[in-house]
PDB file of C-alpha atoms and ligand atoms in Angstrom:
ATOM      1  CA  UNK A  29      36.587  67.937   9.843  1.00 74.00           C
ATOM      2  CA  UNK A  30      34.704  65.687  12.670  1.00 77.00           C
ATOM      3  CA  UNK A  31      36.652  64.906  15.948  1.00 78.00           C
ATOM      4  CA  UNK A  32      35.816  60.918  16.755  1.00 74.00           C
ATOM      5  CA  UNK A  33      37.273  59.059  19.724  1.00 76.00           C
ATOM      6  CA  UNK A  34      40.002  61.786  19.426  1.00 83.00           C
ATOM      7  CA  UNK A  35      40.428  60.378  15.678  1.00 94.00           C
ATOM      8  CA  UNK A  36      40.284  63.294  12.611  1.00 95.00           C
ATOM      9  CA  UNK A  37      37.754  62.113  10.630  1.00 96.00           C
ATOM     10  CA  UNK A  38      38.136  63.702   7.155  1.00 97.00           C
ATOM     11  CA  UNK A  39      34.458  64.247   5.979  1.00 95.00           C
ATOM     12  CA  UNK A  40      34.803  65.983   3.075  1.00 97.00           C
ATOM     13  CA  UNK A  41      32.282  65.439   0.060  1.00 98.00           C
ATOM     14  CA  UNK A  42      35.240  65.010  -1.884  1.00 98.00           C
ATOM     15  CA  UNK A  43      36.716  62.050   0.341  1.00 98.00           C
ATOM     16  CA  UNK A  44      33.447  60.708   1.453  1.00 98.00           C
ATOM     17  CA  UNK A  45      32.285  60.250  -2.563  1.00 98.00           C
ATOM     18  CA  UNK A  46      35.474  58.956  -4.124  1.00 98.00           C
ATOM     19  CA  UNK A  47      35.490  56.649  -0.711  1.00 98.00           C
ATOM     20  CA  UNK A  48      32.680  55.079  -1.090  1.00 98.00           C
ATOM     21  CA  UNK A  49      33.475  54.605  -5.340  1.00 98.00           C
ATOM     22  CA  UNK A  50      36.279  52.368  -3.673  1.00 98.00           C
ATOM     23  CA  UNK A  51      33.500  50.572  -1.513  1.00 98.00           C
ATOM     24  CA  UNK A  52      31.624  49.321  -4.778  1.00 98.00           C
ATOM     25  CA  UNK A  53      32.380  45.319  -4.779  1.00 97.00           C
ATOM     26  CA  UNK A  54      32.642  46.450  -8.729  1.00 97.00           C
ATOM     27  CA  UNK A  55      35.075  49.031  -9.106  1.00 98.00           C
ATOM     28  CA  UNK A  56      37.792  48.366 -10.955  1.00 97.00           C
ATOM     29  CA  UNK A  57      41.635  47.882 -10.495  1.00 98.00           C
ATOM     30  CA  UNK A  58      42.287  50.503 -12.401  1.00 97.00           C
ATOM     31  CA  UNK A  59      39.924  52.693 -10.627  1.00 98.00           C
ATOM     32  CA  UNK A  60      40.908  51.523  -7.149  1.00 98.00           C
ATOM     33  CA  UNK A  61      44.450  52.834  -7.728  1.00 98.00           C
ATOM     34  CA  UNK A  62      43.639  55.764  -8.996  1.00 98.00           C
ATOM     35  CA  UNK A  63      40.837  56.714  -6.514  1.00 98.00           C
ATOM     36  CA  UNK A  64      43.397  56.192  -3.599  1.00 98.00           C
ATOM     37  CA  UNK A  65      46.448  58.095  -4.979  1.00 98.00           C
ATOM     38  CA  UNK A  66      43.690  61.242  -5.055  1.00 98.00           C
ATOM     39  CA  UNK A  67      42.285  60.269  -1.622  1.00 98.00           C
ATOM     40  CA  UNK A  68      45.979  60.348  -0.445  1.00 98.00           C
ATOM     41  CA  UNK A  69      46.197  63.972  -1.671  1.00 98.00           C
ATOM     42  CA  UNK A  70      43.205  65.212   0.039  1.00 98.00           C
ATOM     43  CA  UNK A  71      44.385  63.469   3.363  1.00 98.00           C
ATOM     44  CA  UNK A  72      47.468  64.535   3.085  1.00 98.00           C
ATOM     45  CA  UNK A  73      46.165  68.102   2.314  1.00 97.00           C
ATOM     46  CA  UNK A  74      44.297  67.341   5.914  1.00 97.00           C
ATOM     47  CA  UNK A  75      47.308  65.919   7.971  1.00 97.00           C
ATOM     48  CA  UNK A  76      49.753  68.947   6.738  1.00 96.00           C
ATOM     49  CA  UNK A  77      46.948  71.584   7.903  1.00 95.00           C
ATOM     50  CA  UNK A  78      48.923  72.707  10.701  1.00 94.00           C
ATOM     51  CA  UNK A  79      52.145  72.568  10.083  1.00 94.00           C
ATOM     52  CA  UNK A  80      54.107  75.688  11.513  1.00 93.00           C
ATOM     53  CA  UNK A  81      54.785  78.610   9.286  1.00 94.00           C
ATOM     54  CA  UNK A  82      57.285  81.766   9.053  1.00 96.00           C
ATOM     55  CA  UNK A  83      56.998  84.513   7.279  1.00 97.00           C
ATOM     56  CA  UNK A  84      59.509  85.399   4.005  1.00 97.00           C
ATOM     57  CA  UNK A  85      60.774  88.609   2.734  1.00 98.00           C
ATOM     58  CA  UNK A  86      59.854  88.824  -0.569  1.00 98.00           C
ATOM     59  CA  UNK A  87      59.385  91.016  -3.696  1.00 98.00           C
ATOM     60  CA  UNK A  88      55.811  90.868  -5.704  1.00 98.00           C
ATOM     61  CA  UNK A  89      56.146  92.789  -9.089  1.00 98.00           C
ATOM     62  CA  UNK A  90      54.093  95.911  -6.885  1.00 98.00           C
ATOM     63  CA  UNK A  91      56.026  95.683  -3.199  1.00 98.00           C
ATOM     64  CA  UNK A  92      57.964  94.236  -1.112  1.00 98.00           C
ATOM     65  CA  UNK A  93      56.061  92.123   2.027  1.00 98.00           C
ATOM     66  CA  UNK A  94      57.068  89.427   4.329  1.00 98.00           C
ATOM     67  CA  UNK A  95      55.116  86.323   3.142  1.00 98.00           C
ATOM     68  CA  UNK A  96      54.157  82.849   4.911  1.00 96.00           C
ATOM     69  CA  UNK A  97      56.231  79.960   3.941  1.00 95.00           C
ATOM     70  CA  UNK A  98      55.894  76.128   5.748  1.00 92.00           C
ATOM     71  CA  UNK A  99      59.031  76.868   8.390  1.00 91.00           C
ATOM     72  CA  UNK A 100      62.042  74.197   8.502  1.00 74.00           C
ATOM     73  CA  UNK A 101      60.231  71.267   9.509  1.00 70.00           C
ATOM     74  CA  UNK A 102      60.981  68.717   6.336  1.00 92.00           C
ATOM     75  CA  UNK A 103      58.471  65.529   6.267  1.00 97.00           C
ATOM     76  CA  UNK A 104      58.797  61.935   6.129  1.00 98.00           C
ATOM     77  CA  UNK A 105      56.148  60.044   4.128  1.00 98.00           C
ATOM     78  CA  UNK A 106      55.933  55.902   5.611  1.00 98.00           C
ATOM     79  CA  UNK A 107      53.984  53.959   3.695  1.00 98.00           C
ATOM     80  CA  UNK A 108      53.426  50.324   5.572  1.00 97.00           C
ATOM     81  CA  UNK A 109      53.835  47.644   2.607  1.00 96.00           C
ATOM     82  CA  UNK A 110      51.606  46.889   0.490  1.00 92.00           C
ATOM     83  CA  UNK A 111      48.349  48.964   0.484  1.00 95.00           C
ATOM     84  CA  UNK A 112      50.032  52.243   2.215  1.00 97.00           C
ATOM     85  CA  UNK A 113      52.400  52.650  -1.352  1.00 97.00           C
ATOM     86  CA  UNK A 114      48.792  53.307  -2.463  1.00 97.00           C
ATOM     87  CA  UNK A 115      48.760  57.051  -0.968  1.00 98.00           C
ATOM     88  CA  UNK A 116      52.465  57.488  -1.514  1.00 98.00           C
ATOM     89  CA  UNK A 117      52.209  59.466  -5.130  1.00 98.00           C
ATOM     90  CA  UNK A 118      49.151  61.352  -4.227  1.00 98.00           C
ATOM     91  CA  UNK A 119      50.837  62.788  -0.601  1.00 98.00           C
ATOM     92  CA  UNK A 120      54.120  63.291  -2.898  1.00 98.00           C
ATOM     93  CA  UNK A 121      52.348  65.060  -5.714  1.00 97.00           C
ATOM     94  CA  UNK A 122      52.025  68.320  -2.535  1.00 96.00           C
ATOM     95  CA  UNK A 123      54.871  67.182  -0.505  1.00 96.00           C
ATOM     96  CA  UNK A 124      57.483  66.961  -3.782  1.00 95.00           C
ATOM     97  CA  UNK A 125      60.550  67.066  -1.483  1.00 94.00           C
ATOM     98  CA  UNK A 126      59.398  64.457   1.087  1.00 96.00           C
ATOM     99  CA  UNK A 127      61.558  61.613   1.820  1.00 97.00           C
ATOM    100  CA  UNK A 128      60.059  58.522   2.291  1.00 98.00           C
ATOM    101  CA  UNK A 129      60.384  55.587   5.002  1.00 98.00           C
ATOM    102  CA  UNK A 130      59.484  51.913   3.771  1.00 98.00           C
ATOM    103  CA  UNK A 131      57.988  49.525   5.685  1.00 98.00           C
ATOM    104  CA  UNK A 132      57.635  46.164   5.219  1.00 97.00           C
ATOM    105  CA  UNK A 133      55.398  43.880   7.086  1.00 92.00           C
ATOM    106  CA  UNK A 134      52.484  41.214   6.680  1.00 86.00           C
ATOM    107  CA  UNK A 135      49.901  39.545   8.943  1.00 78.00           C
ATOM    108  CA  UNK A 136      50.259  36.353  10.470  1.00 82.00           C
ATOM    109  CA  UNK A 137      47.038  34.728   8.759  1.00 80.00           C
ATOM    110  CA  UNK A 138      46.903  32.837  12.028  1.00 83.00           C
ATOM    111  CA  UNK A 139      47.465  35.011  14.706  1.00 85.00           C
ATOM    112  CA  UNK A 140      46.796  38.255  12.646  1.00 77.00           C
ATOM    113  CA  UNK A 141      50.529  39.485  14.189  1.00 81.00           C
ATOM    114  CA  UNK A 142      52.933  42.130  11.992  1.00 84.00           C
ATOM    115  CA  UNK A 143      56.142  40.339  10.850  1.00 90.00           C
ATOM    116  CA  UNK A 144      58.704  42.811   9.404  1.00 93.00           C
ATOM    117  CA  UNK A 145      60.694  41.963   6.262  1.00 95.00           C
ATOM    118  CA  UNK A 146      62.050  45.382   5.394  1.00 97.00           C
ATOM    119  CA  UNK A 147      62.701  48.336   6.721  1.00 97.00           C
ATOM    120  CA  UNK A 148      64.636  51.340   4.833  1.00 97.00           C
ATOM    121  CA  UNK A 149      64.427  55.027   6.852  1.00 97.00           C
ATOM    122  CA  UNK A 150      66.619  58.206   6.003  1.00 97.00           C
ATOM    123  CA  UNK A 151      69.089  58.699   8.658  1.00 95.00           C
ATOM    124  CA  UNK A 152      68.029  62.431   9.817  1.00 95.00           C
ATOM    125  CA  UNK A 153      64.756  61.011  10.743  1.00 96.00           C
ATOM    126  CA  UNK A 154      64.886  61.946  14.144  1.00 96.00           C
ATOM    127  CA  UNK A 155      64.530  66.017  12.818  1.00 93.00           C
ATOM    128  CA  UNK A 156      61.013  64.980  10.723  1.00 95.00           C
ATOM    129  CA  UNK A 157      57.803  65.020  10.964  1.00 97.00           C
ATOM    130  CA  UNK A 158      56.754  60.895   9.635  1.00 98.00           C
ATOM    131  CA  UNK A 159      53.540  61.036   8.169  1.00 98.00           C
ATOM    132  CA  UNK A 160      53.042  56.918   8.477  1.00 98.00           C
ATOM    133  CA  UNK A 161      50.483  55.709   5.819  1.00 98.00           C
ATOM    134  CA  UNK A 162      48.356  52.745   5.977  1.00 98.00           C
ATOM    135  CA  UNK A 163      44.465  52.353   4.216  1.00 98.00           C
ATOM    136  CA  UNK A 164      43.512  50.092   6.629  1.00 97.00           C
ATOM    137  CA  UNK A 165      43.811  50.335  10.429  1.00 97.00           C
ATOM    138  CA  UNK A 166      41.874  46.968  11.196  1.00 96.00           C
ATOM    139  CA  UNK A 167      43.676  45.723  14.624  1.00 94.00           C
ATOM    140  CA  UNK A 168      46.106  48.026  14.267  1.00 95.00           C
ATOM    141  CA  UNK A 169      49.191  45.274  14.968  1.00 93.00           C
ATOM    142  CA  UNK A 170      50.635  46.825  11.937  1.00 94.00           C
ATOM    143  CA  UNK A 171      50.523  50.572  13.146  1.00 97.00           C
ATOM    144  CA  UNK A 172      51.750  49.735  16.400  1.00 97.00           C
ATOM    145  CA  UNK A 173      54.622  47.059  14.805  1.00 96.00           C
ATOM    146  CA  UNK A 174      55.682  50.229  12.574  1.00 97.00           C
ATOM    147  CA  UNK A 175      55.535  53.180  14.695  1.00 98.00           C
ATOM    148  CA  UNK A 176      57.729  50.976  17.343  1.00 97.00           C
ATOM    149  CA  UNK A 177      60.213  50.747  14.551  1.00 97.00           C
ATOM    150  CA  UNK A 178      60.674  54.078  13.882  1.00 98.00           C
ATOM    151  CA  UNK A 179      60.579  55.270  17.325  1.00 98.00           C
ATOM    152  CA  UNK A 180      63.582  52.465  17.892  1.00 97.00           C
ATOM    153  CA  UNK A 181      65.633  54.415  14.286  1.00 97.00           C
ATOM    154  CA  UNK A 182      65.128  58.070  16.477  1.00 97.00           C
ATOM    155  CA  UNK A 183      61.479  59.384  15.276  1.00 98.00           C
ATOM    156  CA  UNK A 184      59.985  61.026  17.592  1.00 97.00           C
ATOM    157  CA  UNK A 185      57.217  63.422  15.935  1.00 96.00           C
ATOM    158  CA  UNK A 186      54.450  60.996  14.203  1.00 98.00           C
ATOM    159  CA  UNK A 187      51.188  61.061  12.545  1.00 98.00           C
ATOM    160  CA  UNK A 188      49.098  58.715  11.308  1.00 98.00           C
ATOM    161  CA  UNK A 189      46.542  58.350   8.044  1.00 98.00           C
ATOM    162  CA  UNK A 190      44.405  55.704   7.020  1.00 98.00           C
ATOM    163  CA  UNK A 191      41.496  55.808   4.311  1.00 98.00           C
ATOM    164  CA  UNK A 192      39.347  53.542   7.215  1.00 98.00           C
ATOM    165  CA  UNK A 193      39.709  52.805  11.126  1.00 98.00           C
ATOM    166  CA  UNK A 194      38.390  50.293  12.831  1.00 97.00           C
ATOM    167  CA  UNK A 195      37.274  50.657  16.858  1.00 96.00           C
ATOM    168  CA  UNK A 196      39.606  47.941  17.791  1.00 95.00           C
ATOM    169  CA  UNK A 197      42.446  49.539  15.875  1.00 97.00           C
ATOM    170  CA  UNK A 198      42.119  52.857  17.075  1.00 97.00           C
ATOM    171  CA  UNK A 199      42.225  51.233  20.685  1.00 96.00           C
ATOM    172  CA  UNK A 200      44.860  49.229  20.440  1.00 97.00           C
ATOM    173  CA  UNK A 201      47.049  52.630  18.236  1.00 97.00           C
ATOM    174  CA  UNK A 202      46.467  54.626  20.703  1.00 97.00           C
ATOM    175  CA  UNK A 203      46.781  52.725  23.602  1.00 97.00           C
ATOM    176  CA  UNK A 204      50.495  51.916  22.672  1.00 97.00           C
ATOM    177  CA  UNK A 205      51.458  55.025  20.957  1.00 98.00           C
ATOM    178  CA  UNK A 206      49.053  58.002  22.836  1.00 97.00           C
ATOM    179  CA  UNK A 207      50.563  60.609  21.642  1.00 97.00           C
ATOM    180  CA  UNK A 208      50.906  59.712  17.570  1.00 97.00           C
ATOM    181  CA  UNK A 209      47.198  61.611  15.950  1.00 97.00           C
ATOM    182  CA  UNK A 210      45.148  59.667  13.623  1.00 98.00           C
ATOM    183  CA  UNK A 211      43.697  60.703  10.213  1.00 98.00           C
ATOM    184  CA  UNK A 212      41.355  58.965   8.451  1.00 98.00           C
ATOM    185  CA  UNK A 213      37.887  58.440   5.970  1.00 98.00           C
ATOM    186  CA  UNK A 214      35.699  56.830   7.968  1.00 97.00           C
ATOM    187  CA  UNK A 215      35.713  54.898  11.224  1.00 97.00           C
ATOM    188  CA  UNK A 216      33.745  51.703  10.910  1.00 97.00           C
ATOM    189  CA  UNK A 217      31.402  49.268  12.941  1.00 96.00           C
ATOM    190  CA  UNK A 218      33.601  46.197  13.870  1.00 95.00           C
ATOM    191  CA  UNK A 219      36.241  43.333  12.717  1.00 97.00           C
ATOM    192  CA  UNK A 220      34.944  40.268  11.632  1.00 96.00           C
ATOM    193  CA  UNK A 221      36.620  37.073  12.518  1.00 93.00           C
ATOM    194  CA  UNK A 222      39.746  37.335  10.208  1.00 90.00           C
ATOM    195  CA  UNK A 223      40.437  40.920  10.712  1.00 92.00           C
ATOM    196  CA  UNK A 224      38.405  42.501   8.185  1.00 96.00           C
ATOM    197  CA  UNK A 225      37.093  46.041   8.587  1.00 97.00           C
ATOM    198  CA  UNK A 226      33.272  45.957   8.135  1.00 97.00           C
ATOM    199  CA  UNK A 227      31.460  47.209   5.961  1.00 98.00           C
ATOM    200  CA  UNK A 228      34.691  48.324   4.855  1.00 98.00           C
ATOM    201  CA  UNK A 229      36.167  47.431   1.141  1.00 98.00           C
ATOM    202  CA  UNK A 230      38.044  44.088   1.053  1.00 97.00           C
ATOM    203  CA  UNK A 231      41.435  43.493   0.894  1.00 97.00           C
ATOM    204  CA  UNK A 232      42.658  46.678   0.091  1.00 97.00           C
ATOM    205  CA  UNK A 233      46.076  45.433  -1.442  1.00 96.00           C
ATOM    206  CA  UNK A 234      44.458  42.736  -3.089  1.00 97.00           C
ATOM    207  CA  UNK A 235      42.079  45.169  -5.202  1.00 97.00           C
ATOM    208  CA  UNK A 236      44.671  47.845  -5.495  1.00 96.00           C
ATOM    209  CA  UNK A 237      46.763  45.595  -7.146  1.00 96.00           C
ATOM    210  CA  UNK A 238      44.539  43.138  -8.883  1.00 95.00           C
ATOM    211  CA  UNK A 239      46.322  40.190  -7.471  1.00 96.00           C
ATOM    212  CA  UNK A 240      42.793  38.430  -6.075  1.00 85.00           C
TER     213      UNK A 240
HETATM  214  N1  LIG B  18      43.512  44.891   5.573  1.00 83.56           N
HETATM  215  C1  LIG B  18      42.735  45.049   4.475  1.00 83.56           C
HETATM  216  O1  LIG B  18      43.222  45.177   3.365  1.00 83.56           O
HETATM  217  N2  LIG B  18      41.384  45.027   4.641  1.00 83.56           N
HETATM  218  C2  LIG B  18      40.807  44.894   5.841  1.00 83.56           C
HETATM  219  O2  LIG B  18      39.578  44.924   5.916  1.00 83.56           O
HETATM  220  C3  LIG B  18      41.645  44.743   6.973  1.00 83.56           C
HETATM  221  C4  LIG B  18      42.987  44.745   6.810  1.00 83.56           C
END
């Protein structure tokens, strides 16, 4: 894994080919989906690499030994509504026992601002580690607009993946929110007048969910 402007850049042949599948102005629905439920599982294989262990007494079928085991810290999977649902099954197919954070918001076509319309957050949240998910950190409005939420509901240990980062995003994340580490694909060149990570892939909800 590549360290970029302090960002964990996943480069991993498996990421990097299924990544730029996505890319492809022809890939289908069908294939988008799928593509970034398994991209979600390697980055969430990634994000998790660290987490603190303890060891177990147990018994093998030969001997008894004291073997590693992830120690107490339970996780919190945030997906930001729409696109970041689109990791949510692949990080859940490894993380089974996760509970999961919703959050709703959309961007100001104007003024490219996050407005919240839901938010839904399990109450012990302050005790988690919240993995927030979003494929897309363009100007990063969105991250910020989220992780301020669920700093205000108590969280207070918080990560952050995204499938591709722009400059201005990662700027603007951490400039706001220094201490929250980024995960991601790729980082790209630029934002183009409306937002849009270039090269980049589009609108990622839009393709994910075949509703353009
Ligand atoms: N959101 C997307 O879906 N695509 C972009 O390029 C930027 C924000």
């Amino acid at each position: 894994m590549e360290q970029l402007f302090g960002v964990q850049c996943v480069d991993h042949p498996l990421v990097q080919h299924k990544l730029t599948l996505m890319r492809d102005i022809h890939c289908s629905t069908r294939s988008f989906r799928e593509l970034m439920n398994e991209i979600g599982t390697l980055l969430c294989y990634e994000v998790t690499r660290d987490l603190p262990m303890e060891l177990r007494a147990i018994t093998t079928p030969l001997a008894e030994m004291r073997a590693p085991v992830i120690a107490g810290k339970k996780l919190v999977f945030a997906p930001i509504l729409r696109a970041g649902v689109g990791f949510l099954d692949g990080m859940l197919r490894l993380v089974p026992s996760a509970r999961v954070a919703h959050i709703g918001l959309y961007r100001d076509p104007v003024t490219l601002g996050a407005i919240e319309y839901y938010f839904k957050a399990p109450q012990d949240i302050a005790d988690r580690l919240v993995i927030v998910m979003d494929p897309m950190l363009a100007t990063g409005n969105s991250a910020v607009a989220a992780i301020d939420r669920l700093k205000e509901v108590g969280a207070k240990d918080i990560r952050f993946v995204s499938l591709l980062a722009a400059p201005e995003g990662i700027a603007h994340l951490q400039g706001q929110h220094p201490e929250v580490k980024i995960w991601t694909a790729a980082i790209e060149d630029r934002l183009n007048d409306h937002g849009y990570i270039v090269p980049g892939l589009g609108d990622a909800g839009d393709r994910m969910f075949g509703t353009k």
